[in-house]
PDB file of C-alpha atoms in Angstrom:
ATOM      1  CA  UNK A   1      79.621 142.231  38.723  1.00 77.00           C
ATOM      2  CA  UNK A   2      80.454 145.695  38.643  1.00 83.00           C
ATOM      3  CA  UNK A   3      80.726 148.153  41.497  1.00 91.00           C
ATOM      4  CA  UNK A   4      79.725 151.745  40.806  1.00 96.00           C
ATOM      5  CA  UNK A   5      81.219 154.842  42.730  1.00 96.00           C
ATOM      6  CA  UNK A   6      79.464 158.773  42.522  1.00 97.00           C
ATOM      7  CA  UNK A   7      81.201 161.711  44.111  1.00 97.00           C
ATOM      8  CA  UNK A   8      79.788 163.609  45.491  1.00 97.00           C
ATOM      9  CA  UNK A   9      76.989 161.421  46.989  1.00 96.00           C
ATOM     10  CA  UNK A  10      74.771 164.814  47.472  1.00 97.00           C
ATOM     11  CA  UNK A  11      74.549 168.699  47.347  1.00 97.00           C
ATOM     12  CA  UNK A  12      73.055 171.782  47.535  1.00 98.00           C
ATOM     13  CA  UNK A  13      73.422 174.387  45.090  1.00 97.00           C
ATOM     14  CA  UNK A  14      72.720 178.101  43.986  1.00 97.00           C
ATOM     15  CA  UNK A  15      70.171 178.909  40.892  1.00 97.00           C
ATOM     16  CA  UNK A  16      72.923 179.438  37.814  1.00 97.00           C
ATOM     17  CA  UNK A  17      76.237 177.683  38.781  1.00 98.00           C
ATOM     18  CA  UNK A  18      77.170 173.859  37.591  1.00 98.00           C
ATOM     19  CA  UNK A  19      77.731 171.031  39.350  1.00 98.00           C
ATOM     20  CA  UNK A  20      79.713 168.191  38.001  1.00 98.00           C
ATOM     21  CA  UNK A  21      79.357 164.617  38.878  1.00 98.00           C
ATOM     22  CA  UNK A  22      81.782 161.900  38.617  1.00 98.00           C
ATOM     23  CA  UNK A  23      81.223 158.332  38.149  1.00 98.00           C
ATOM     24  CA  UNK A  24      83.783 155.553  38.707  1.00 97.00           C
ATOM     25  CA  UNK A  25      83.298 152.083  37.365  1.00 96.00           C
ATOM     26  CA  UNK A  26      85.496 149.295  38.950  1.00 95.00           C
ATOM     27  CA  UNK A  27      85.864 147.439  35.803  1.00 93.00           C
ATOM     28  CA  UNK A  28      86.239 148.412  31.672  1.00 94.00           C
ATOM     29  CA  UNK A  29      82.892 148.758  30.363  1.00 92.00           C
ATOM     30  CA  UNK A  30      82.167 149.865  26.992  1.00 89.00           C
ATOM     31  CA  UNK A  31      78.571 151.759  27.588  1.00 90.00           C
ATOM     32  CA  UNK A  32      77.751 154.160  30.455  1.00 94.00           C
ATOM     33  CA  UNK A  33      74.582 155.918  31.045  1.00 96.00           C
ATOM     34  CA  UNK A  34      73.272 158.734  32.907  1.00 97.00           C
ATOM     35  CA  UNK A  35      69.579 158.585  34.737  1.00 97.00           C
ATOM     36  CA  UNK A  36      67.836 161.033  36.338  1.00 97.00           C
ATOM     37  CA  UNK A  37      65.235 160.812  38.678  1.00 96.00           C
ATOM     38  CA  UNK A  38      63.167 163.331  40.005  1.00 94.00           C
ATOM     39  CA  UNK A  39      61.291 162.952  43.731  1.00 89.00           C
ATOM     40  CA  UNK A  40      58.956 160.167  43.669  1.00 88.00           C
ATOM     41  CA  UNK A  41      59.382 159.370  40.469  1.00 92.00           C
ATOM     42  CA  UNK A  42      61.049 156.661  37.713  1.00 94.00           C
ATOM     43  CA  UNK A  43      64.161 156.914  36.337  1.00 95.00           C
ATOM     44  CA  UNK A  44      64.667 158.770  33.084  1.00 95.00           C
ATOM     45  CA  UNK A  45      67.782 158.279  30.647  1.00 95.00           C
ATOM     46  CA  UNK A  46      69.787 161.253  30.324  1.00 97.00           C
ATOM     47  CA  UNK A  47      71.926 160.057  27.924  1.00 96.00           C
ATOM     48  CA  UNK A  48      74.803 157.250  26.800  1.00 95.00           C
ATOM     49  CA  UNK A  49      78.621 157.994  26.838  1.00 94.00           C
ATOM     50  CA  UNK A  50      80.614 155.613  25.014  1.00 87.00           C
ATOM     51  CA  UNK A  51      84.568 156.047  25.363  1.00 84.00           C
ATOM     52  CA  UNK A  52      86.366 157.999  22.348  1.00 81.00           C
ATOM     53  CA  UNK A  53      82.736 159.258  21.028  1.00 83.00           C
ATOM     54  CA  UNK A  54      80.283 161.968  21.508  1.00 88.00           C
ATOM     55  CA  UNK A  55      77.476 161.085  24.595  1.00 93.00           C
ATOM     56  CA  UNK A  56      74.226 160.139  22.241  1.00 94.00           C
ATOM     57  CA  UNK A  57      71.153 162.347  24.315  1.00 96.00           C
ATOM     58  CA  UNK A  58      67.609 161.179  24.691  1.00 94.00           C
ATOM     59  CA  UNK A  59      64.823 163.909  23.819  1.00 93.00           C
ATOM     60  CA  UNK A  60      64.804 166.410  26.234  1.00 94.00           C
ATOM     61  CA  UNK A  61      68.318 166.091  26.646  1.00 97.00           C
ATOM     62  CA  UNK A  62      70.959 168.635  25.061  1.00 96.00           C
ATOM     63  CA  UNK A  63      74.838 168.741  25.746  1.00 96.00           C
ATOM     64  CA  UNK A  64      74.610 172.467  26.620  1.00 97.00           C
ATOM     65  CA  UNK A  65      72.665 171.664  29.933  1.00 97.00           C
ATOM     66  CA  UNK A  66      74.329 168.478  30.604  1.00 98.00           C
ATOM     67  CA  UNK A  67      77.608 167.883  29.149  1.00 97.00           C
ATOM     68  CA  UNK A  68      79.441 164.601  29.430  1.00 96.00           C
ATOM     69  CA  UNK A  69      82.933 163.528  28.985  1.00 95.00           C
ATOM     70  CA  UNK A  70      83.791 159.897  28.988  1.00 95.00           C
ATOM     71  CA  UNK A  71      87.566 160.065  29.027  1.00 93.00           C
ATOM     72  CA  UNK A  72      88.106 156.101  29.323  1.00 93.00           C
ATOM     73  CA  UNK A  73      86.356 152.644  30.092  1.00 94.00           C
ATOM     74  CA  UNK A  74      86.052 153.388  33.833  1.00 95.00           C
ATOM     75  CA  UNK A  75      84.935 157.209  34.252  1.00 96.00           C
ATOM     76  CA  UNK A  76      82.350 159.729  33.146  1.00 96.00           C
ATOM     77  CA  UNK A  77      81.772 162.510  34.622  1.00 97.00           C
ATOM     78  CA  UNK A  78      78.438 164.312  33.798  1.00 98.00           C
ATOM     79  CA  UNK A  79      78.091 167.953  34.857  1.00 98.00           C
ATOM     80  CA  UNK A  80      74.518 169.673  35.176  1.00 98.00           C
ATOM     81  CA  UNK A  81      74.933 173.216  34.233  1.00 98.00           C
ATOM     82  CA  UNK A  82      73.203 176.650  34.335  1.00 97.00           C
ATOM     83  CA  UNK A  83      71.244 174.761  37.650  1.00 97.00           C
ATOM     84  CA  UNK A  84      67.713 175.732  38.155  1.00 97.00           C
ATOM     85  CA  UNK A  85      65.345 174.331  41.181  1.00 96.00           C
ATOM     86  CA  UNK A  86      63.879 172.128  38.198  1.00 95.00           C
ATOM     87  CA  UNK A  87      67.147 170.292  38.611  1.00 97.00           C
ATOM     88  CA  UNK A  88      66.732 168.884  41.742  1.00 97.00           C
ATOM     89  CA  UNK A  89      67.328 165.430  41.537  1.00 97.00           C
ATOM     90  CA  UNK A  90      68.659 162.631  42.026  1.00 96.00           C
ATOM     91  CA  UNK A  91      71.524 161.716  38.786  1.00 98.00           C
ATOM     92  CA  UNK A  92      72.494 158.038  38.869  1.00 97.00           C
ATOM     93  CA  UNK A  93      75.391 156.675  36.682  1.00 97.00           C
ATOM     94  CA  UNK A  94      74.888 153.238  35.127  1.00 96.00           C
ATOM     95  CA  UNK A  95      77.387 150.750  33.598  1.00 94.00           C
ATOM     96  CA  UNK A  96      76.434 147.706  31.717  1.00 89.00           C
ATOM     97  CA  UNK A  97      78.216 144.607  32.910  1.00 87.00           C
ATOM     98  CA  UNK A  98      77.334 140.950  31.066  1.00 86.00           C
ATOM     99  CA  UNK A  99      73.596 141.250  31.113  1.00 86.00           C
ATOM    100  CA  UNK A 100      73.269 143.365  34.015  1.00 89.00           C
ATOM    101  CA  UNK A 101      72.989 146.733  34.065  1.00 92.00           C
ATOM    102  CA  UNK A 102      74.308 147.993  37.677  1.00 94.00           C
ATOM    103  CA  UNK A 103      73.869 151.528  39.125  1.00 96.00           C
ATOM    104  CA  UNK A 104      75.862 154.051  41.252  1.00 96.00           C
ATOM    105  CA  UNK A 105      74.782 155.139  44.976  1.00 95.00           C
ATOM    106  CA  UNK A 106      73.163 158.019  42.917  1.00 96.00           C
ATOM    107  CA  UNK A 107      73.903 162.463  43.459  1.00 97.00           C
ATOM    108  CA  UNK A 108      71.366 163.727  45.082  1.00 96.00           C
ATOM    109  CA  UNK A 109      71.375 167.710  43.858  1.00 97.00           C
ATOM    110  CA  UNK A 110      69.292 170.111  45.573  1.00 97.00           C
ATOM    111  CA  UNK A 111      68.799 173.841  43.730  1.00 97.00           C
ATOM    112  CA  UNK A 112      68.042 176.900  45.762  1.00 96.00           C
TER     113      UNK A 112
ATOM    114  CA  UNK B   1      58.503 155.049  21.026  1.00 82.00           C
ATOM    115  CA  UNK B   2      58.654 151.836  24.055  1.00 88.00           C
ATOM    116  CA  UNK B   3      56.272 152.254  26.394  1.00 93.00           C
ATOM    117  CA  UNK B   4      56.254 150.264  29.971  1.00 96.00           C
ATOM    118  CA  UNK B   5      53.088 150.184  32.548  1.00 97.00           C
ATOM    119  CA  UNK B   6      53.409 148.418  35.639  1.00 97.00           C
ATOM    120  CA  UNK B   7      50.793 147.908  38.008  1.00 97.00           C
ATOM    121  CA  UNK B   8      49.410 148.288  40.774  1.00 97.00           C
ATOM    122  CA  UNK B   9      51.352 151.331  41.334  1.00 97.00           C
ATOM    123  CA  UNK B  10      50.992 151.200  45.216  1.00 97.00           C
ATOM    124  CA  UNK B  11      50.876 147.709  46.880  1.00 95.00           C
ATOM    125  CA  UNK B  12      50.226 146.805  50.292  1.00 95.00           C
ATOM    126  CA  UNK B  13      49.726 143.794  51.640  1.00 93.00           C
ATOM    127  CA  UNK B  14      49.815 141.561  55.406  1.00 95.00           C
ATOM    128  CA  UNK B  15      52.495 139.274  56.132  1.00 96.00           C
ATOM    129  CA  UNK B  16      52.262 136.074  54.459  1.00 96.00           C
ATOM    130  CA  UNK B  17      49.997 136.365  51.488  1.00 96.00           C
ATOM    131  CA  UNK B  18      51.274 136.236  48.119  1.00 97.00           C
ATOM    132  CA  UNK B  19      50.989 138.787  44.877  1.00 96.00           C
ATOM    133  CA  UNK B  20      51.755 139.596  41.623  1.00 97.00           C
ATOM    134  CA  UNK B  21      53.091 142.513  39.937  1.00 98.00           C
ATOM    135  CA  UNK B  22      52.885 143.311  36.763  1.00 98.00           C
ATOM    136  CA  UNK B  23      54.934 144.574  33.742  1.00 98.00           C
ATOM    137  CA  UNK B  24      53.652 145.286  30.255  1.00 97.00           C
ATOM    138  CA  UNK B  25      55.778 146.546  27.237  1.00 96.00           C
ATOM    139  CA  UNK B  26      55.024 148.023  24.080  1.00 94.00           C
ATOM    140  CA  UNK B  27      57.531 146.874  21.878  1.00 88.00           C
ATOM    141  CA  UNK B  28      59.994 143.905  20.792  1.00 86.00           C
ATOM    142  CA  UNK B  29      62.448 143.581  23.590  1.00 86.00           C
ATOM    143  CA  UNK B  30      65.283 141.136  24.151  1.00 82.00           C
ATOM    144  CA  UNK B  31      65.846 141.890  28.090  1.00 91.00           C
ATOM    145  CA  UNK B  32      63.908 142.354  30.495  1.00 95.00           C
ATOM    146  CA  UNK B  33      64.885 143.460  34.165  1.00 97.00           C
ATOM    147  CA  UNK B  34      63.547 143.939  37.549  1.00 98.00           C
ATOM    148  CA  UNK B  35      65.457 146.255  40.375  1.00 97.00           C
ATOM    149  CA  UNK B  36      64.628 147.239  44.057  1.00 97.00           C
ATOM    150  CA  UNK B  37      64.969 150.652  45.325  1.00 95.00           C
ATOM    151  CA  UNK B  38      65.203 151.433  49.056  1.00 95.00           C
ATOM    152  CA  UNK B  39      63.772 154.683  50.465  1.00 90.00           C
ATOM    153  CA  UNK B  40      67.086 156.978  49.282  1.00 87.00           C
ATOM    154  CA  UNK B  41      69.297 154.240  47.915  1.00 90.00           C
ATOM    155  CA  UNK B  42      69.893 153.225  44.915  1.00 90.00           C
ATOM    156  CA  UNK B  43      68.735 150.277  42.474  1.00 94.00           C
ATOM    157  CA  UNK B  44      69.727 146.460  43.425  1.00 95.00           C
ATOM    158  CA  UNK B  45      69.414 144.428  40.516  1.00 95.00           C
ATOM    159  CA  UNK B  46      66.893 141.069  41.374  1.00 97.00           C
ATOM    160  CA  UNK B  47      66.676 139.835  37.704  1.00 96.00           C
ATOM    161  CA  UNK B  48      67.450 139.917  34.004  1.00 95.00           C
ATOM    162  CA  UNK B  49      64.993 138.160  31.852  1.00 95.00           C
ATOM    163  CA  UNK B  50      66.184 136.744  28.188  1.00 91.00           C
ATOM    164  CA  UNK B  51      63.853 134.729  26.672  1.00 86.00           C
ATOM    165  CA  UNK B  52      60.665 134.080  26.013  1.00 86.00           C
ATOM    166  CA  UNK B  53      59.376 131.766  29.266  1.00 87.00           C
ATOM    167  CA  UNK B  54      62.246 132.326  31.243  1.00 90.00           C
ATOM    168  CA  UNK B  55      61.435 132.397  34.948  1.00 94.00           C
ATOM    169  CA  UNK B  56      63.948 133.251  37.820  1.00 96.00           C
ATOM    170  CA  UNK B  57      63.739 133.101  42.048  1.00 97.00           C
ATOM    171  CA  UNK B  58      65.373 134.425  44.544  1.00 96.00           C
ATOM    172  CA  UNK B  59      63.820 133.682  47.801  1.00 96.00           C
ATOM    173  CA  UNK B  60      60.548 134.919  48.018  1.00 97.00           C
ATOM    174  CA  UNK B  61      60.539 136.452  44.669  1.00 98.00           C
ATOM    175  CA  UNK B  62      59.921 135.240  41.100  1.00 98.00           C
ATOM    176  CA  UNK B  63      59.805 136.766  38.353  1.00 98.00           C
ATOM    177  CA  UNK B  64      58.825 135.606  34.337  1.00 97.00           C
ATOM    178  CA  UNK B  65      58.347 136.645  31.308  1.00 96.00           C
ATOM    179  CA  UNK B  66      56.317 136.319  27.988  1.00 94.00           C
ATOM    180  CA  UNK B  67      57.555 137.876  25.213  1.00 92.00           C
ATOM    181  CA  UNK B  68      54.619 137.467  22.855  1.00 93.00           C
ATOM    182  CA  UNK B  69      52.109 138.561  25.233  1.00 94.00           C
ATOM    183  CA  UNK B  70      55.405 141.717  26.306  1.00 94.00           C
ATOM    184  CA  UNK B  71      54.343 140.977  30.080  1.00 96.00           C
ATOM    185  CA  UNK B  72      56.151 139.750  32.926  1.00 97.00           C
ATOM    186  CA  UNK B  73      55.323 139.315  36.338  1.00 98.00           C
ATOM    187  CA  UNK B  74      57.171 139.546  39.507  1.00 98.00           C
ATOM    188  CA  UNK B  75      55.681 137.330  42.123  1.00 98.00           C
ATOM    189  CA  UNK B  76      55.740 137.477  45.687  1.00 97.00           C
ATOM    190  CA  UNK B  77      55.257 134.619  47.750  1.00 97.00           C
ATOM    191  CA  UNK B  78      54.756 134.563  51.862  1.00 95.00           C
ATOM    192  CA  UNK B  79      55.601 138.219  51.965  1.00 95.00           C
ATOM    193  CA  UNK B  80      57.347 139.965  55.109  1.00 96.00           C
ATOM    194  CA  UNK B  81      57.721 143.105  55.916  1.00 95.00           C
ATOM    195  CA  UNK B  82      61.795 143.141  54.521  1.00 95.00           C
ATOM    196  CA  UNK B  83      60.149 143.033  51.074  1.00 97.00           C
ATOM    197  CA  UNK B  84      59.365 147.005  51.604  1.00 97.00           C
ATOM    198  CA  UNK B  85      60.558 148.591  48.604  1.00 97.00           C
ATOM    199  CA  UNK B  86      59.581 150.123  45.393  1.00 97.00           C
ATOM    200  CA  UNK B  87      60.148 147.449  42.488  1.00 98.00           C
ATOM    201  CA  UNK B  88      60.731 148.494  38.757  1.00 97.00           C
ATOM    202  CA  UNK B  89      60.669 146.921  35.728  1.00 97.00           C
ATOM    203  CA  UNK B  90      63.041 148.119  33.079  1.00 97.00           C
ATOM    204  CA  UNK B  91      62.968 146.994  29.480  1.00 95.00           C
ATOM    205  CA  UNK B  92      65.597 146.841  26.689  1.00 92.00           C
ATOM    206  CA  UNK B  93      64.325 147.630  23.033  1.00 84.00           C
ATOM    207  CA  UNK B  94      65.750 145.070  20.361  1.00 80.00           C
ATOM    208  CA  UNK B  95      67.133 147.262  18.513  1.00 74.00           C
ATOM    209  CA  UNK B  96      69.285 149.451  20.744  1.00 76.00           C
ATOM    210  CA  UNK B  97      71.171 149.378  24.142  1.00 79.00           C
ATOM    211  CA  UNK B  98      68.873 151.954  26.375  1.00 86.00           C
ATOM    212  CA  UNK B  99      66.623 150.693  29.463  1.00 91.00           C
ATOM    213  CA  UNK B 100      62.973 152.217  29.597  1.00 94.00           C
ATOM    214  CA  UNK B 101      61.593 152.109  33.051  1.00 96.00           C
ATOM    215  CA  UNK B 102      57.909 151.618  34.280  1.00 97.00           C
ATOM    216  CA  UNK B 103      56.747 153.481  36.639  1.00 96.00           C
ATOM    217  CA  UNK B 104      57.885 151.831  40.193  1.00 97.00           C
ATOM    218  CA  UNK B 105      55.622 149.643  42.322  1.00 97.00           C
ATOM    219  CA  UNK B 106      55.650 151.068  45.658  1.00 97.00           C
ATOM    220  CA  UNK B 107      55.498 147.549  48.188  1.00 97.00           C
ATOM    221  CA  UNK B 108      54.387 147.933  51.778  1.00 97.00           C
ATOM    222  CA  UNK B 109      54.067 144.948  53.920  1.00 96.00           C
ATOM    223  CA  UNK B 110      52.581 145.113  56.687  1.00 94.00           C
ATOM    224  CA  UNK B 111      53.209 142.894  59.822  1.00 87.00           C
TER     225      UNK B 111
END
Protein backbone atom coordinates (compact mmCIF):
# COMPACT_ATOMS: atom_id res chain seq x y z
CA UNK A 1 0.00 0.00 0.00
CA UNK A 2 0.82 3.47 -0.11
CA UNK A 3 0.92 5.99 2.70
CA UNK A 4 -0.05 9.56 1.87
CA UNK A 5 1.32 12.70 3.81
CA UNK A 6 -0.43 16.62 3.41
CA UNK A 7 1.20 19.60 5.03
CA UNK A 8 -0.30 21.52 6.28
CA UNK A 9 -3.18 19.36 7.66
CA UNK A 10 -5.43 22.75 7.94
CA UNK A 11 -5.66 26.63 7.71
CA UNK A 12 -7.17 29.71 7.74
CA UNK A 13 -6.67 32.26 5.27
CA UNK A 14 -7.32 35.95 4.04
CA UNK A 15 -9.68 36.67 0.78
CA UNK A 16 -6.76 37.15 -2.14
CA UNK A 17 -3.50 35.43 -0.94
CA UNK A 18 -2.49 31.58 -1.99
CA UNK A 19 -2.02 28.80 -0.13
CA UNK A 20 0.05 25.94 -1.30
CA UNK A 21 -0.35 22.38 -0.37
CA UNK A 22 2.10 19.67 -0.42
CA UNK A 23 1.58 16.09 -0.84
CA UNK A 24 4.11 13.34 -0.07
CA UNK A 25 3.72 9.84 -1.36
CA UNK A 26 5.83 7.09 0.41
CA UNK A 27 6.39 5.17 -2.67
CA UNK A 28 7.00 6.05 -6.79
CA UNK A 29 3.73 6.35 -8.30
CA UNK A 30 3.20 7.38 -11.73
CA UNK A 31 -0.43 9.27 -11.39
CA UNK A 32 -1.42 11.73 -8.63
CA UNK A 33 -4.63 13.49 -8.27
CA UNK A 34 -6.05 16.34 -6.55
CA UNK A 35 -9.85 16.21 -4.93
CA UNK A 36 -11.69 18.69 -3.49
CA UNK A 37 -14.42 18.51 -1.31
CA UNK A 38 -16.57 21.05 -0.16
CA UNK A 39 -18.66 20.74 3.46
CA UNK A 40 -20.98 17.95 3.32
CA UNK A 41 -20.36 17.08 0.17
CA UNK A 42 -18.53 14.32 -2.42
CA UNK A 43 -15.34 14.55 -3.62
CA UNK A 44 -14.65 16.34 -6.88
CA UNK A 45 -11.40 15.81 -9.12
CA UNK A 46 -9.39 18.78 -9.39
CA UNK A 47 -7.11 17.55 -11.63
CA UNK A 48 -4.16 14.73 -12.52
CA UNK A 49 -0.35 15.49 -12.28
CA UNK A 50 1.75 13.08 -13.93
CA UNK A 51 5.68 13.54 -13.36
CA UNK A 52 7.64 15.43 -16.30
CA UNK A 53 4.09 16.64 -17.86
CA UNK A 54 1.60 19.35 -17.59
CA UNK A 55 -1.38 18.52 -14.65
CA UNK A 56 -4.48 17.51 -17.17
CA UNK A 57 -7.68 19.75 -15.33
CA UNK A 58 -11.23 18.57 -15.13
CA UNK A 59 -13.97 21.27 -16.23
CA UNK A 60 -14.14 23.82 -13.88
CA UNK A 61 -10.65 23.53 -13.25
CA UNK A 62 -7.93 26.05 -14.74
CA UNK A 63 -4.10 26.19 -13.83
CA UNK A 64 -4.39 29.94 -13.05
CA UNK A 65 -6.53 29.20 -9.84
CA UNK A 66 -4.89 26.03 -9.00
CA UNK A 67 -1.53 25.42 -10.25
CA UNK A 68 0.29 22.16 -9.79
CA UNK A 69 3.81 21.09 -10.01
CA UNK A 70 4.68 17.46 -9.87
CA UNK A 71 8.44 17.65 -9.62
CA UNK A 72 8.98 13.70 -9.20
CA UNK A 73 7.19 10.25 -8.46
CA UNK A 74 6.67 11.07 -4.76
CA UNK A 75 5.52 14.90 -4.49
CA UNK A 76 2.99 17.38 -5.80
CA UNK A 77 2.32 20.19 -4.42
CA UNK A 78 -0.97 21.96 -5.48
CA UNK A 79 -1.39 25.62 -4.53
CA UNK A 80 -4.98 27.33 -4.46
CA UNK A 81 -4.52 30.86 -5.45
CA UNK A 82 -6.26 34.28 -5.53
CA UNK A 83 -8.41 32.46 -2.29
CA UNK A 84 -11.97 33.42 -2.02
CA UNK A 85 -14.50 32.08 0.89
CA UNK A 86 -15.78 29.80 -2.12
CA UNK A 87 -12.54 27.99 -1.47
CA UNK A 88 -13.13 26.65 1.66
CA UNK A 89 -12.51 23.20 1.57
CA UNK A 90 -11.20 20.42 2.19
CA UNK A 91 -8.15 19.44 -0.85
CA UNK A 92 -7.18 15.77 -0.63
CA UNK A 93 -4.15 14.38 -2.61
CA UNK A 94 -4.55 10.90 -4.11
CA UNK A 95 -1.96 8.39 -5.44
CA UNK A 96 -2.79 5.30 -7.30
CA UNK A 97 -1.07 2.24 -5.94
CA UNK A 98 -1.83 -1.46 -7.75
CA UNK A 99 -5.56 -1.18 -7.93
CA UNK A 100 -6.07 1.00 -5.10
CA UNK A 101 -6.36 4.37 -5.14
CA UNK A 102 -5.26 5.71 -1.49
CA UNK A 103 -5.80 9.28 -0.14
CA UNK A 104 -3.94 11.86 2.04
CA UNK A 105 -5.24 13.02 5.67
CA UNK A 106 -6.74 15.85 3.45
CA UNK A 107 -6.05 20.31 3.94
CA UNK A 108 -8.68 21.59 5.38
CA UNK A 109 -8.62 25.55 4.07
CA UNK A 110 -10.81 27.98 5.60
CA UNK A 111 -11.20 31.66 3.65
CA UNK A 112 -12.09 34.76 5.57
CA UNK B 1 -20.09 12.32 -19.19
CA UNK B 2 -20.10 9.18 -16.08
CA UNK B 3 -22.62 9.64 -13.90
CA UNK B 4 -22.84 7.73 -10.28
CA UNK B 5 -26.15 7.69 -7.89
CA UNK B 6 -26.01 5.99 -4.75
CA UNK B 7 -28.76 5.53 -2.53
CA UNK B 8 -30.30 5.96 0.14
CA UNK B 9 -28.40 9.02 0.75
CA UNK B 10 -28.99 8.98 4.60
CA UNK B 11 -29.19 5.52 6.34
CA UNK B 12 -30.04 4.69 9.72
CA UNK B 13 -30.61 1.71 11.11
CA UNK B 14 -30.73 -0.44 14.92
CA UNK B 15 -28.09 -2.69 15.85
CA UNK B 16 -28.21 -5.93 14.24
CA UNK B 17 -30.30 -5.72 11.14
CA UNK B 18 -28.83 -5.92 7.85
CA UNK B 19 -28.93 -3.44 4.54
CA UNK B 20 -27.98 -2.70 1.32
CA UNK B 21 -26.56 0.19 -0.35
CA UNK B 22 -26.58 0.91 -3.55
CA UNK B 23 -24.36 2.12 -6.47
CA UNK B 24 -25.44 2.74 -10.04
CA UNK B 25 -23.14 3.95 -12.96
CA UNK B 26 -23.72 5.35 -16.18
CA UNK B 27 -21.08 4.16 -18.21
CA UNK B 28 -18.55 1.18 -19.08
CA UNK B 29 -16.26 0.93 -16.14
CA UNK B 30 -13.46 -1.49 -15.36
CA UNK B 31 -13.13 -0.64 -11.41
CA UNK B 32 -15.20 -0.13 -9.13
CA UNK B 33 -14.45 1.06 -5.44
CA UNK B 34 -15.98 1.61 -2.15
CA UNK B 35 -14.25 3.99 0.73
CA UNK B 36 -15.30 5.06 4.33
CA UNK B 37 -15.04 8.50 5.54
CA UNK B 38 -15.03 9.36 9.26
CA UNK B 39 -16.55 12.64 10.51
CA UNK B 40 -13.18 14.92 9.47
CA UNK B 41 -10.88 12.16 8.30
CA UNK B 42 -10.11 11.08 5.36
CA UNK B 43 -11.11 8.08 2.92
CA UNK B 44 -10.17 4.29 4.02
CA UNK B 45 -10.30 2.19 1.14
CA UNK B 46 -12.86 -1.16 1.93
CA UNK B 47 -12.85 -2.48 -1.72
CA UNK B 48 -11.87 -2.48 -5.37
CA UNK B 49 -14.19 -4.29 -7.62
CA UNK B 50 -12.78 -5.78 -11.18
CA UNK B 51 -15.01 -7.84 -12.78
CA UNK B 52 -18.15 -8.52 -13.61
CA UNK B 53 -19.62 -10.77 -10.39
CA UNK B 54 -16.87 -10.15 -8.26
CA UNK B 55 -17.90 -10.00 -4.61
CA UNK B 56 -15.56 -9.07 -1.62
CA UNK B 57 -16.02 -9.13 2.60
CA UNK B 58 -14.54 -7.74 5.15
CA UNK B 59 -16.28 -8.42 8.33
CA UNK B 60 -19.56 -7.19 8.33
CA UNK B 61 -19.38 -5.73 4.95
CA UNK B 62 -19.78 -7.03 1.38
CA UNK B 63 -19.74 -5.56 -1.41
CA UNK B 64 -20.48 -6.82 -5.44
CA UNK B 65 -20.78 -5.85 -8.52
CA UNK B 66 -22.61 -6.26 -11.94
CA UNK B 67 -21.22 -4.76 -14.68
CA UNK B 68 -24.01 -5.23 -17.19
CA UNK B 69 -26.66 -4.10 -14.99
CA UNK B 70 -23.44 -0.90 -13.80
CA UNK B 71 -24.72 -1.56 -10.08
CA UNK B 72 -23.08 -2.72 -7.10
CA UNK B 73 -24.11 -3.08 -3.74
CA UNK B 74 -22.45 -2.77 -0.47
CA UNK B 75 -24.08 -4.94 2.10
CA UNK B 76 -24.23 -4.71 5.66
CA UNK B 77 -24.83 -7.52 7.76
CA UNK B 78 -25.57 -7.49 11.83
CA UNK B 79 -24.74 -3.83 11.90
CA UNK B 80 -23.19 -2.00 15.10
CA UNK B 81 -22.87 1.16 15.86
CA UNK B 82 -18.72 1.18 14.70
CA UNK B 83 -20.16 0.99 11.17
CA UNK B 84 -20.99 4.97 11.56
CA UNK B 85 -19.63 6.49 8.60
CA UNK B 86 -20.42 7.95 5.31
CA UNK B 87 -19.68 5.21 2.50
CA UNK B 88 -18.88 6.17 -1.21
CA UNK B 89 -18.76 4.53 -4.20
CA UNK B 90 -16.24 5.68 -6.74
CA UNK B 91 -16.10 4.48 -10.31
CA UNK B 92 -13.31 4.27 -12.93
CA UNK B 93 -14.37 4.98 -16.68
CA UNK B 94 -12.78 2.36 -19.20
CA UNK B 95 -11.30 4.52 -21.01
CA UNK B 96 -9.29 6.77 -18.71
CA UNK B 97 -7.60 6.78 -15.21
CA UNK B 98 -10.04 9.40 -13.17
CA UNK B 99 -12.46 8.19 -10.19
CA UNK B 100 -16.12 9.70 -10.31
CA UNK B 101 -17.70 9.66 -6.94
CA UNK B 102 -21.45 9.18 -5.92
CA UNK B 103 -22.75 11.09 -3.67
CA UNK B 104 -21.82 9.53 -0.02
CA UNK B 105 -24.19 7.38 2.02
CA UNK B 106 -24.36 8.88 5.32
CA UNK B 107 -24.65 5.42 7.91
CA UNK B 108 -25.97 5.87 11.42
CA UNK B 109 -26.41 2.94 13.61
CA UNK B 110 -28.06 3.16 16.28
CA UNK B 111 -27.60 1.01 19.50
Amino acid sequence: SAVISQKPSRDICQRGTSLTIQCQVDSQVTMMFWYRQQPGQSLTLIATANQGSEATYESGFVIDKFPISRPNLTFSTLTVSNMSPEDSSIYLCSAQWGYTQYFGPGTRLTVL
Amino acid sequence: ELKVEQNPLFLSMQEGKNYTIYCNYSTTSDRLYWYRQDPGKSLESLFVLLSNGAVKQEGRLMASLDTKARLSTLHITAAVHDLSATYFCAVRETSGSRLTFGEGTQLTVNP
